[in-house]
Amino acid sequence: MKTMEKNILNLGLAAVSLLALSCGVSGDVDDGYSSMPQQEAYTTTSTNDGMDVPQGGERFGEFTDNPFISTIEQPTSTFSIDADGAAYAIARNYLNRGYRVPVSSVRIEELLNYFTFDYASPTDGHHVAINAEVDECPWNTAHKLLRLGIKGKELTQKETPLANYVFLVDVSGSMYGKDRLDLLKSGLRELLHQLNPKDRISLITYSGKVEKLLESTPVSEAAIISSAIDKLSADGVTAGGEALDMAYKEALANYDPEKNNRVIMGTDGDFNVGVTSTEALVEMVESYARQGIYMTCLGFGFGNLNDNMMEKVSNAGNGTYYYIDSENEMMKVLVHEKDRFVSVANDVKCQISFDSTLVSKYRLIGYENRVMDNQDFDDDAKDAGEIGAGQTITALYELELADKSQGATAGSVFATFDLRYKKSLDAASETLQQKLTLEDIFNKAGRSSDMRFAAGVAAFGLVLRDSPYKGDATCDMAEKLVGQALGFDPHGYRAELVALIRKAKEMQK
């Protein structure tokens, strides 16, 4: 109980004296919000008016926005897809609590890929489909905005493989609370109702010790699994590295090449005993990923979240990273989008080749830690991201056209979009290609709502990052673009974004 009491004391003592808003404007602290816990040394981030905002014990990886690149110097751009959506949920949690979103937490690709886009499904036996679209860039009207879209194959119930899931649950003192372990337990109980009775679940816990709380058990024995979930309680320090190794060994012990073999870790990422370095954890996870075990990280908590570790570990483990800030988010991940736990496309890489006589420079928006060397595109040994069943992936490039583009014919190809993926981890890669012509640029009829929505999300992300490339982007611009694209919104997530942008604007006043 001492660890829990210390955490509660930290929550009570830590306070912030000002609120810097997500749209780059400072304001007064609302005393109705909980103070951020000050655990260990904290970093600071400056707002536009120069005042600093404490970030508590949150750990985010620092990165710099992708720059504009001359097509004469480098006409080809290559990156791995990123299917995570954690950064959006983290931003939402900060805004809902009345805090400025830390710049280093804003990964624009994760804001985009939190949402499902209305893309066409794959055909001709492929597991993915691609599409592309061009429009005027809203925050710099002298430029163009290129949207790349990808959609993973949707699976019928018959096509969905059985699951061999190992749930690795952090029960250390830092996971105490309704927004942490209690929330995870609620989600696990709900997931039981969604799984196939023949799916199997193991449950491993870790705090001061590592314990296999539940041997691999079929979901048909739900009462036994529920009883194990009920026993979960938080206390002690965090021996995460040892537990992670045990979880993978448990997954291997029950491994079946025909199943979805996956470790699902629920934690705030605060590993403080045993193997603790992110580099060592990444090395461990990569070794098991090569043996066919996927990884999913579910991040919890506010004030002590090790986002940097979970993002890197999930990337290395052929997996995805979600941040769970509410019951609604838990339902999104474990119910509405549970099919995404099944990977239908592996090591997915994108490569865009521009004609330097038609495009003078380009900038990939987001994906900063997913940029690859161009020669890696054809190398099947190079690891890249995975796409879950029915999942959509979106990427944006900001383009500056060359002067010669004005006199070129409409059918001139200004860019070629190539995608490479594997249907399974050990399969040979397959390719898809789409050529983009100047007609796609200058024909403005019928711009899709997905294009407007992607532009709105990106504009909001540029503002949250206070990006040097944000141009004329504002919250007003983001709200307008997103508001024009609410026709496809199965679960109301797009409408929620509009409300979130409005909340940010109200906090400016």
Short mmCIF file of C-alpha atoms in Angstrom, two decimals:
data_model
loop_
_atom_site.label_atom_id
_atom_site.label_comp_id
_atom_site.label_asym_id
_atom_site.label_seq_id
_atom_site.Cartn_x
_atom_site.Cartn_y
_atom_site.Cartn_z
CA MET A 1 0.00 0.00 0.00
CA LYS A 2 2.97 2.35 0.47
CA THR A 3 3.45 2.78 -3.28
CA MET A 4 -0.22 3.53 -3.79
CA GLU A 5 -0.22 6.04 -0.93
CA LYS A 6 2.85 7.75 -2.39
CA ASN A 7 1.14 8.04 -5.79
CA ILE A 8 -1.97 9.51 -4.19
CA LEU A 9 0.16 11.96 -2.20
CA ASN A 10 1.96 13.02 -5.38
CA LEU A 11 -1.38 13.61 -7.05
CA GLY A 12 -2.47 15.80 -4.17
CA LEU A 13 0.73 17.84 -3.93
CA ALA A 14 1.50 18.45 -7.60
CA ALA A 15 -0.11 21.51 -9.15
CA VAL A 16 0.26 23.68 -12.16
CA SER A 17 -0.22 27.43 -12.07
CA LEU A 18 -1.24 28.03 -15.66
CA LEU A 19 -2.95 26.43 -18.59
CA ALA A 20 -1.44 26.67 -22.07
CA LEU A 21 -3.92 25.78 -24.66
CA SER A 22 -3.63 23.28 -27.47
CA CYS A 23 -4.12 25.92 -30.11
CA GLY A 24 -1.06 27.77 -28.87
CA VAL A 25 -2.77 30.38 -26.65
CA SER A 26 -2.37 30.56 -22.90
CA GLY A 27 -5.18 30.86 -20.39
CA ASP A 28 -6.02 30.47 -16.73
CA VAL A 29 -6.08 27.19 -14.88
CA ASP A 30 -9.51 25.76 -14.21
CA ASP A 31 -9.40 24.64 -10.58
CA GLY A 32 -11.93 21.95 -11.42
CA TYR A 33 -9.20 19.95 -13.13
CA SER A 34 -6.94 17.57 -11.24
CA SER A 35 -3.36 18.72 -10.88
CA MET A 36 -0.76 16.82 -12.86
CA PRO A 37 1.26 14.45 -10.67
CA GLN A 38 4.88 15.48 -10.41
CA GLN A 39 6.77 12.18 -10.39
CA GLU A 40 10.55 12.22 -10.77
CA ALA A 41 12.03 15.06 -12.82
CA TYR A 42 9.68 16.74 -15.24
CA THR A 43 10.39 18.49 -18.51
CA THR A 44 8.80 21.67 -19.77
CA THR A 45 7.40 22.80 -23.06
CA SER A 46 7.11 26.46 -24.03
CA THR A 47 3.89 27.89 -25.35
CA ASN A 48 3.80 30.54 -28.04
CA ASP A 49 3.90 33.29 -25.41
CA GLY A 50 7.05 31.83 -23.85
CA MET A 51 5.56 30.50 -20.62
CA ASP A 52 6.41 26.97 -19.52
CA VAL A 53 3.95 24.22 -18.72
CA PRO A 54 5.01 21.29 -16.49
CA GLN A 55 4.54 17.85 -18.03
CA GLY A 56 4.87 15.76 -14.88
CA GLY A 57 6.36 12.30 -15.35
CA GLU A 58 5.06 11.75 -18.87
CA ARG A 59 7.74 10.49 -21.25
CA PHE A 60 7.40 11.27 -24.94
CA GLY A 61 10.01 10.83 -27.64
CA GLU A 62 11.29 14.05 -29.18
CA PHE A 63 11.31 14.44 -32.97
CA THR A 64 11.48 17.13 -35.63
CA ASP A 65 8.89 17.64 -38.36
CA ASN A 66 9.83 16.23 -41.76
CA PRO A 67 11.31 19.01 -43.92
CA PHE A 68 10.58 19.89 -47.53
CA ILE A 69 12.80 17.92 -49.90
CA SER A 70 13.90 18.96 -53.38
CA THR A 71 12.79 16.45 -56.02
CA ILE A 72 15.90 17.19 -58.04
CA GLU A 73 18.03 16.04 -55.11
CA GLN A 74 15.75 13.20 -53.97
CA PRO A 75 12.73 12.36 -56.18
CA THR A 76 11.72 9.27 -54.16
CA SER A 77 10.24 9.06 -50.65
CA THR A 78 9.81 5.79 -48.70
CA PHE A 79 8.14 5.10 -45.37
CA SER A 80 6.62 2.31 -43.30
CA ILE A 81 2.95 2.59 -42.49
CA ASP A 82 1.94 3.26 -38.87
CA ALA A 83 -1.40 1.86 -37.69
CA ASP A 84 -1.31 3.33 -34.18
CA GLY A 85 -3.88 5.79 -32.87
CA ALA A 86 -2.53 6.51 -29.39
CA ALA A 87 -1.48 10.11 -30.02
CA TYR A 88 -5.04 11.21 -30.74
CA ALA A 89 -6.42 9.71 -27.52
CA ILE A 90 -3.55 11.27 -25.56
CA ALA A 91 -4.32 14.70 -27.05
CA ARG A 92 -8.00 14.25 -26.21
CA ASN A 93 -7.17 13.39 -22.62
CA TYR A 94 -4.97 16.45 -22.18
CA LEU A 95 -7.60 18.75 -23.67
CA ASN A 96 -10.42 17.26 -21.63
CA ARG A 97 -8.37 17.83 -18.48
CA GLY A 98 -7.63 21.41 -19.48
CA TYR A 99 -3.95 21.08 -20.30
CA ARG A 100 -1.87 21.98 -23.32
CA VAL A 101 -1.03 18.94 -25.43
CA PRO A 102 2.75 18.33 -25.24
CA VAL A 103 4.27 18.97 -28.66
CA SER A 104 6.34 15.78 -28.50
CA SER A 105 3.19 13.67 -28.02
CA VAL A 106 1.60 14.83 -31.29
CA ARG A 107 2.31 12.31 -34.04
CA ILE A 108 0.13 13.50 -36.90
CA GLU A 109 0.02 10.08 -38.58
CA GLU A 110 -1.59 8.70 -35.41
CA LEU A 111 -4.17 11.47 -35.39
CA LEU A 112 -5.07 10.50 -38.96
CA ASN A 113 -5.02 6.75 -38.38
CA TYR A 114 -7.17 6.92 -35.26
CA PHE A 115 -10.07 7.37 -37.67
CA THR A 116 -11.59 5.05 -40.25
CA PHE A 117 -11.87 6.47 -43.77
CA ASP A 118 -14.42 5.49 -46.40
CA TYR A 119 -11.95 3.69 -48.67
CA ALA A 120 -12.78 0.92 -51.13
CA SER A 121 -12.02 -2.65 -50.06
CA PRO A 122 -9.38 -4.82 -51.74
CA THR A 123 -10.20 -6.85 -54.86
CA ASP A 124 -8.47 -9.43 -57.09
CA GLY A 125 -7.26 -11.51 -54.17
CA HIS A 126 -5.21 -8.71 -52.59
CA HIS A 127 -5.25 -8.09 -48.85
CA VAL A 128 -4.98 -4.32 -49.27
CA ALA A 129 -6.31 -1.68 -51.66
CA ILE A 130 -4.77 1.72 -52.38
CA ASN A 131 -6.15 5.05 -53.55
CA ALA A 132 -4.91 8.62 -53.90
CA GLU A 133 -6.31 12.13 -54.28
CA VAL A 134 -4.98 15.68 -54.68
CA ASP A 135 -6.42 19.00 -53.59
CA GLU A 136 -5.33 22.53 -52.74
CA CYS A 137 -3.40 22.71 -49.47
CA PRO A 138 -5.66 24.67 -47.06
CA TRP A 139 -2.87 26.18 -44.94
CA ASN A 140 -0.72 27.13 -47.97
CA THR A 141 -2.84 27.70 -51.07
CA ALA A 142 0.25 27.94 -53.27
CA HIS A 143 0.84 24.25 -52.55
CA LYS A 144 -1.08 21.02 -53.19
CA LEU A 145 -2.03 18.30 -50.73
CA LEU A 146 -1.66 14.67 -51.81
CA ARG A 147 -3.61 12.05 -49.84
CA LEU A 148 -2.61 8.38 -49.96
CA GLY A 149 -5.14 5.85 -48.73
CA ILE A 150 -4.84 2.16 -47.86
CA LYS A 151 -7.48 -0.28 -46.66
CA GLY A 152 -6.94 -3.75 -45.23
CA LYS A 153 -9.12 -6.69 -46.17
CA GLU A 154 -12.22 -7.20 -44.04
CA LEU A 155 -12.65 -10.72 -42.68
CA THR A 156 -15.83 -12.73 -42.33
CA GLN A 157 -16.37 -14.69 -39.15
CA LYS A 158 -15.33 -17.84 -41.01
CA GLU A 159 -12.11 -16.20 -42.24
CA THR A 160 -11.11 -14.86 -38.83
CA PRO A 161 -8.41 -17.07 -37.30
CA LEU A 162 -8.73 -18.34 -33.76
CA ALA A 163 -6.80 -16.38 -31.16
CA ASN A 164 -3.99 -17.35 -28.83
CA TYR A 165 -3.93 -14.25 -26.63
CA VAL A 166 -1.64 -13.67 -23.68
CA PHE A 167 -2.79 -10.70 -21.61
CA LEU A 168 0.13 -9.15 -19.76
CA VAL A 169 -1.30 -6.93 -17.03
CA ASP A 170 0.64 -4.38 -15.00
CA VAL A 171 -0.65 -4.56 -11.42
CA SER A 172 1.98 -2.30 -9.87
CA GLY A 173 1.00 0.59 -7.62
CA SER A 174 1.17 3.10 -10.49
CA MET A 175 -1.75 1.29 -12.15
CA TYR A 176 -4.09 1.94 -9.21
CA GLY A 177 -7.23 3.86 -10.12
CA LYS A 178 -10.46 3.92 -12.09
CA ASP A 179 -8.71 5.20 -15.22
CA ARG A 180 -6.06 2.48 -15.10
CA LEU A 181 -6.43 -1.07 -13.79
CA ASP A 182 -10.17 -0.79 -13.13
CA LEU A 183 -10.69 0.37 -16.71
CA LEU A 184 -8.57 -2.47 -18.09
CA LYS A 185 -10.48 -5.06 -16.06
CA SER A 186 -13.76 -3.71 -17.41
CA GLY A 187 -12.44 -3.99 -20.95
CA LEU A 188 -11.21 -7.56 -20.48
CA ARG A 189 -14.61 -8.63 -19.20
CA GLU A 190 -16.31 -7.05 -22.22
CA LEU A 191 -13.85 -8.67 -24.62
CA LEU A 192 -14.85 -12.11 -23.34
CA HIS A 193 -18.29 -11.55 -24.87
CA GLN A 194 -16.75 -10.71 -28.26
CA LEU A 195 -14.39 -13.64 -28.73
CA ASN A 196 -14.91 -17.06 -30.27
CA PRO A 197 -15.52 -19.74 -27.60
CA LYS A 198 -12.57 -21.63 -29.10
CA ASP A 199 -10.18 -18.69 -28.65
CA ARG A 200 -7.68 -19.11 -25.81
CA ILE A 201 -6.57 -16.62 -23.18
CA SER A 202 -3.66 -16.62 -20.74
CA LEU A 203 -3.22 -14.01 -18.02
CA ILE A 204 0.14 -12.94 -16.61
CA THR A 205 0.54 -10.20 -14.03
CA TYR A 206 3.53 -8.27 -12.82
CA SER A 207 4.41 -5.87 -10.02
CA GLY A 208 7.04 -6.80 -7.43
CA LYS A 209 6.75 -10.35 -8.77
CA VAL A 210 5.69 -11.97 -12.02
CA GLU A 211 2.83 -14.44 -11.83
CA LYS A 212 0.96 -16.59 -14.32
CA LEU A 213 -2.53 -15.96 -12.98
CA LEU A 214 -4.26 -18.02 -15.66
CA GLU A 215 -2.98 -20.84 -17.85
CA SER A 216 -4.10 -20.83 -21.48
CA THR A 217 -7.87 -21.31 -21.18
CA PRO A 218 -10.59 -21.52 -23.85
CA VAL A 219 -13.06 -18.63 -23.84
CA SER A 220 -15.82 -21.22 -23.47
CA GLU A 221 -14.72 -21.37 -19.83
CA ALA A 222 -15.56 -17.71 -19.34
CA ALA A 223 -16.35 -18.11 -15.63
CA ILE A 224 -12.80 -19.23 -14.90
CA ILE A 225 -11.35 -16.35 -16.91
CA SER A 226 -13.67 -13.83 -15.24
CA SER A 227 -12.65 -15.08 -11.83
CA ALA A 228 -8.99 -14.50 -12.71
CA ILE A 229 -9.77 -10.98 -13.92
CA ASP A 230 -11.59 -10.22 -10.66
CA LYS A 231 -8.40 -11.02 -8.73
CA LEU A 232 -6.40 -8.24 -10.39
CA SER A 233 -5.37 -5.53 -7.91
CA ALA A 234 -2.61 -2.90 -7.99
CA ASP A 235 0.32 -2.66 -5.57
CA GLY A 236 4.12 -2.79 -5.66
CA VAL A 237 6.91 -1.89 -8.10
CA THR A 238 7.07 -2.77 -11.78
CA ALA A 239 9.17 -5.72 -13.01
CA GLY A 240 7.98 -5.38 -16.59
CA GLY A 241 10.93 -6.81 -18.53
CA GLU A 242 10.82 -10.18 -16.81
CA ALA A 243 7.04 -10.31 -17.25
CA LEU A 244 7.27 -9.48 -20.94
CA ASP A 245 9.66 -12.36 -21.47
CA MET A 246 7.32 -14.74 -19.60
CA ALA A 247 4.35 -13.58 -21.68
CA TYR A 248 6.15 -14.29 -24.93
CA LYS A 249 7.24 -17.71 -23.72
CA GLU A 250 3.61 -18.44 -22.80
CA ALA A 251 2.52 -17.40 -26.29
CA LEU A 252 5.18 -19.64 -27.85
CA ALA A 253 4.15 -22.58 -25.65
CA ASN A 254 0.64 -22.38 -27.14
CA TYR A 255 1.74 -21.20 -30.59
CA ASP A 256 -0.26 -22.33 -33.62
CA PRO A 257 0.71 -21.00 -37.08
CA GLU A 258 -2.97 -20.99 -38.06
CA LYS A 259 -3.93 -18.75 -35.12
CA ASN A 260 -3.55 -15.08 -34.24
CA ASN A 261 -0.73 -15.37 -31.71
CA ARG A 262 -0.47 -12.12 -29.77
CA VAL A 263 0.71 -10.61 -26.48
CA ILE A 264 -1.57 -7.78 -25.32
CA MET A 265 0.08 -5.65 -22.66
CA GLY A 266 -1.87 -3.24 -20.43
CA THR A 267 0.39 -0.78 -18.59
CA ASP A 268 1.40 2.81 -17.97
CA GLY A 269 4.87 1.73 -19.13
CA ASP A 270 6.58 2.48 -15.82
CA PHE A 271 9.08 -0.40 -15.77
CA ASN A 272 11.41 0.22 -12.84
CA VAL A 273 12.77 -3.22 -11.88
CA GLY A 274 14.83 -5.65 -13.97
CA VAL A 275 15.05 -4.98 -17.71
CA THR A 276 14.00 -1.34 -17.89
CA SER A 277 15.74 0.31 -20.85
CA THR A 278 13.64 0.85 -23.94
CA GLU A 279 16.48 -0.43 -26.12
CA ALA A 280 16.68 -3.75 -24.25
CA LEU A 281 12.90 -4.18 -24.37
CA VAL A 282 12.87 -3.45 -28.11
CA GLU A 283 15.56 -6.06 -28.69
CA MET A 284 13.57 -8.64 -26.73
CA VAL A 285 10.33 -7.87 -28.56
CA GLU A 286 12.00 -8.01 -31.99
CA SER A 287 13.39 -11.49 -31.28
CA TYR A 288 9.91 -12.83 -30.51
CA ALA A 289 8.30 -10.97 -33.42
CA ARG A 290 10.57 -12.95 -35.74
CA GLN A 291 8.99 -16.09 -34.25
CA GLY A 292 5.49 -15.00 -35.25
CA ILE A 293 4.22 -13.42 -32.02
CA TYR A 294 2.51 -10.05 -32.49
CA MET A 295 2.36 -7.30 -29.86
CA THR A 296 -0.37 -4.88 -28.83
CA CYS A 297 0.25 -2.20 -26.17
CA LEU A 298 -2.63 -0.63 -24.27
CA GLY A 299 -1.46 2.49 -22.44
CA PHE A 300 -3.22 3.82 -19.34
CA GLY A 301 -2.96 6.67 -16.88
CA PHE A 302 -2.13 10.35 -16.74
CA GLY A 303 0.97 11.91 -15.23
CA ASN A 304 3.29 8.89 -15.42
CA LEU A 305 2.77 7.49 -18.92
CA ASN A 306 5.85 6.13 -20.70
CA ASP A 307 4.51 6.75 -24.19
CA ASN A 308 7.97 6.65 -25.73
CA MET A 309 8.61 3.09 -24.55
CA MET A 310 5.23 1.73 -25.61
CA GLU A 311 5.35 3.31 -29.05
CA LYS A 312 8.81 1.89 -29.76
CA VAL A 313 8.06 -1.56 -28.32
CA SER A 314 4.83 -1.96 -30.27
CA ASN A 315 6.56 -0.87 -33.49
CA ALA A 316 9.32 -3.42 -32.95
CA GLY A 317 6.83 -6.15 -32.03
CA ASN A 318 4.79 -6.13 -35.26
CA GLY A 319 2.02 -4.52 -33.30
CA THR A 320 -0.04 -1.48 -32.48
CA TYR A 321 -0.25 0.97 -29.61
CA TYR A 322 -3.49 2.38 -28.20
CA TYR A 323 -3.99 4.82 -25.37
CA ILE A 324 -7.07 4.12 -23.26
CA ASP A 325 -8.46 7.22 -21.58
CA SER A 326 -12.11 6.21 -21.11
CA GLU A 327 -14.71 3.44 -21.27
CA ASN A 328 -15.62 4.65 -24.77
CA GLU A 329 -12.05 4.22 -25.96
CA MET A 330 -11.87 0.77 -24.43
CA MET A 331 -15.04 -0.16 -26.32
CA LYS A 332 -13.56 1.25 -29.53
CA VAL A 333 -10.40 -0.84 -29.24
CA LEU A 334 -11.78 -4.09 -27.82
CA VAL A 335 -15.26 -4.16 -29.37
CA HIS A 336 -15.86 -1.92 -32.40
CA GLU A 337 -12.39 -2.46 -33.86
CA LYS A 338 -11.35 -5.78 -32.33
CA ASP A 339 -10.85 -7.30 -35.81
CA ARG A 340 -7.78 -5.08 -36.15
CA PHE A 341 -6.00 -7.46 -33.81
CA VAL A 342 -5.80 -9.76 -36.84
CA SER A 343 -3.02 -8.64 -39.19
CA VAL A 344 -4.01 -9.01 -42.86
CA ALA A 345 -0.99 -7.16 -44.31
CA ASN A 346 2.52 -7.33 -42.91
CA ASP A 347 5.65 -5.23 -43.42
CA VAL A 348 3.68 -2.63 -45.37
CA LYS A 349 5.88 -0.02 -47.08
CA CYS A 350 4.95 2.94 -49.26
CA GLN A 351 7.14 4.58 -51.88
CA ILE A 352 6.32 7.74 -53.82
CA SER A 353 8.38 8.76 -56.87
CA PHE A 354 7.93 12.31 -58.15
CA ASP A 355 8.69 13.74 -61.58
CA SER A 356 11.10 16.58 -60.77
CA THR A 357 10.03 18.52 -63.87
CA LEU A 358 6.45 18.69 -62.49
CA VAL A 359 6.99 18.74 -58.70
CA SER A 360 9.76 20.90 -57.28
CA LYS A 361 9.59 19.81 -53.63
CA TYR A 362 7.54 17.70 -51.23
CA ARG A 363 7.04 17.11 -47.51
CA LEU A 364 5.69 13.97 -45.83
CA ILE A 365 3.36 15.09 -43.02
CA GLY A 366 3.98 12.91 -39.97
CA TYR A 367 5.59 9.44 -40.04
CA GLU A 368 8.83 11.02 -38.80
CA ASN A 369 9.98 7.83 -37.08
CA ARG A 370 8.77 5.65 -39.95
CA VAL A 371 10.85 7.13 -42.79
CA MET A 372 12.92 4.43 -44.54
CA ASP A 373 15.88 4.38 -46.90
CA ASN A 374 14.67 4.04 -50.48
CA GLN A 375 16.63 0.82 -51.03
CA ASP A 376 14.73 -0.80 -48.14
CA PHE A 377 11.51 -0.80 -50.14
CA ASP A 378 12.48 -3.90 -52.15
CA ASP A 379 14.14 -5.66 -49.22
CA ASP A 380 11.70 -8.18 -47.72
CA ALA A 381 13.98 -8.58 -44.70
CA LYS A 382 13.33 -4.98 -43.61
CA ASP A 383 10.63 -4.68 -40.98
CA ALA A 384 7.68 -2.34 -41.49
CA GLY A 385 4.18 -1.81 -40.11
CA GLU A 386 1.14 -4.09 -40.07
CA ILE A 387 -2.48 -3.43 -41.06
CA GLY A 388 -5.37 -5.04 -39.21
CA ALA A 389 -8.52 -6.46 -40.79
CA GLY A 390 -10.69 -3.66 -42.19
CA GLN A 391 -8.26 -0.98 -41.03
CA THR A 392 -7.56 2.16 -43.06
CA ILE A 393 -4.24 4.00 -43.24
CA THR A 394 -3.82 7.59 -44.46
CA ALA A 395 -0.74 9.62 -45.35
CA LEU A 396 -0.40 13.17 -46.64
CA TYR A 397 2.26 14.94 -48.69
CA GLU A 398 2.43 18.70 -49.15
CA LEU A 399 3.69 19.50 -52.67
CA GLU A 400 5.07 22.52 -54.47
CA LEU A 401 4.56 22.20 -58.22
CA ALA A 402 7.31 23.14 -60.67
CA ASP A 403 6.72 25.99 -63.11
CA LYS A 404 6.72 23.55 -66.03
CA SER A 405 3.62 21.79 -64.64
CA GLN A 406 1.46 24.66 -65.91
CA GLY A 407 2.30 23.89 -69.52
CA ALA A 408 2.27 20.09 -69.28
CA THR A 409 -0.54 17.92 -70.62
CA ALA A 410 -3.27 16.72 -68.26
CA GLY A 411 -2.15 13.13 -68.70
CA SER A 412 1.40 13.79 -67.51
CA VAL A 413 2.33 11.55 -64.55
CA PHE A 414 3.63 13.69 -61.70
CA ALA A 415 3.90 10.87 -59.12
CA THR A 416 3.83 7.09 -58.84
CA PHE A 417 2.54 5.48 -55.65
CA ASP A 418 3.93 1.98 -54.97
CA LEU A 419 2.99 -0.21 -52.02
CA ARG A 420 4.63 -3.46 -50.93
CA TYR A 421 3.20 -5.89 -48.35
CA LYS A 422 3.16 -9.53 -47.24
CA LYS A 423 0.02 -11.57 -46.69
CA SER A 424 1.82 -13.34 -43.82
CA LEU A 425 5.10 -12.67 -42.06
CA ASP A 426 6.94 -15.47 -43.87
CA ALA A 427 5.41 -14.85 -47.33
CA ALA A 428 7.06 -13.11 -50.27
CA SER A 429 5.96 -9.51 -50.70
CA GLU A 430 3.37 -8.37 -53.24
CA THR A 431 3.08 -4.94 -54.85
CA LEU A 432 0.40 -2.47 -55.87
CA GLN A 433 0.84 0.68 -57.93
CA GLN A 434 -1.12 3.80 -58.81
CA LYS A 435 0.01 6.56 -61.16
CA LEU A 436 -1.12 10.14 -60.53
CA THR A 437 -1.50 12.64 -63.36
CA LEU A 438 -1.83 16.40 -63.52
CA GLU A 439 -5.49 15.84 -64.31
CA ASP A 440 -5.83 14.61 -60.72
CA ILE A 441 -4.44 17.95 -59.56
CA PHE A 442 -6.32 20.41 -61.72
CA ASN A 443 -9.69 18.65 -61.85
CA LYS A 444 -11.38 19.98 -58.69
CA ALA A 445 -14.77 18.38 -59.28
CA GLY A 446 -15.91 15.86 -56.70
CA ARG A 447 -13.29 16.21 -53.99
CA SER A 448 -14.11 13.54 -51.40
CA SER A 449 -15.16 14.13 -47.81
CA ASP A 450 -12.23 11.90 -46.82
CA MET A 451 -9.88 14.43 -48.41
CA ARG A 452 -11.44 17.30 -46.48
CA PHE A 453 -11.42 15.31 -43.25
CA ALA A 454 -7.76 14.29 -43.63
CA ALA A 455 -6.82 17.93 -44.30
CA GLY A 456 -8.75 19.05 -41.21
CA VAL A 457 -7.11 16.47 -38.95
CA ALA A 458 -3.68 17.40 -40.29
CA ALA A 459 -4.36 21.12 -39.81
CA PHE A 460 -5.29 20.46 -36.18
CA GLY A 461 -2.15 18.38 -35.72
CA LEU A 462 0.03 21.13 -37.19
CA VAL A 463 -1.49 23.60 -34.73
CA LEU A 464 -1.02 21.22 -31.78
CA ARG A 465 2.63 20.77 -32.76
CA ASP A 466 3.05 24.47 -33.43
CA SER A 467 4.78 23.17 -36.54
CA PRO A 468 7.06 25.50 -38.51
CA TYR A 469 5.12 24.25 -41.55
CA LYS A 470 1.63 25.07 -40.23
CA GLY A 471 1.26 28.11 -42.49
CA ASP A 472 -2.24 29.52 -42.08
CA ALA A 473 -3.57 26.49 -40.17
CA THR A 474 -5.87 27.35 -37.26
CA CYS A 475 -8.43 25.60 -35.12
CA ASP A 476 -11.13 27.42 -37.10
CA MET A 477 -9.76 25.94 -40.32
CA ALA A 478 -9.60 22.47 -38.80
CA GLU A 479 -13.17 22.69 -37.48
CA LYS A 480 -14.51 23.83 -40.84
CA LEU A 481 -12.80 21.06 -42.81
CA VAL A 482 -13.74 18.32 -40.36
CA GLY A 483 -17.30 19.66 -40.12
CA GLN A 484 -17.67 19.26 -43.89
CA ALA A 485 -16.80 15.56 -43.67
CA LEU A 486 -19.21 14.04 -41.16
CA GLY A 487 -21.24 11.98 -43.63
CA PHE A 488 -19.16 8.86 -42.94
CA ASP A 489 -18.94 8.50 -39.17
CA PRO A 490 -20.14 5.04 -38.04
CA HIS A 491 -19.42 5.49 -34.33
CA GLY A 492 -19.41 9.28 -34.00
CA TYR A 493 -15.64 9.67 -33.70
CA ARG A 494 -15.47 12.44 -36.32
CA ALA A 495 -18.20 14.40 -34.56
CA GLU A 496 -16.25 14.00 -31.32
CA LEU A 497 -13.26 15.64 -33.00
CA VAL A 498 -15.37 18.67 -33.92
CA ALA A 499 -16.43 18.99 -30.29
CA LEU A 500 -12.81 18.65 -29.19
CA ILE A 501 -11.66 21.43 -31.52
CA ARG A 502 -14.47 23.65 -30.25
CA LYS A 503 -13.44 22.96 -26.68
CA ALA A 504 -9.90 24.03 -27.52
CA LYS A 505 -11.23 27.27 -29.04
CA GLU A 506 -13.40 28.01 -26.01
CA MET A 507 -10.38 27.57 -23.75
CA GLN A 508 -8.63 30.34 -25.71
CA LYS A 509 -11.14 32.97 -24.60
#
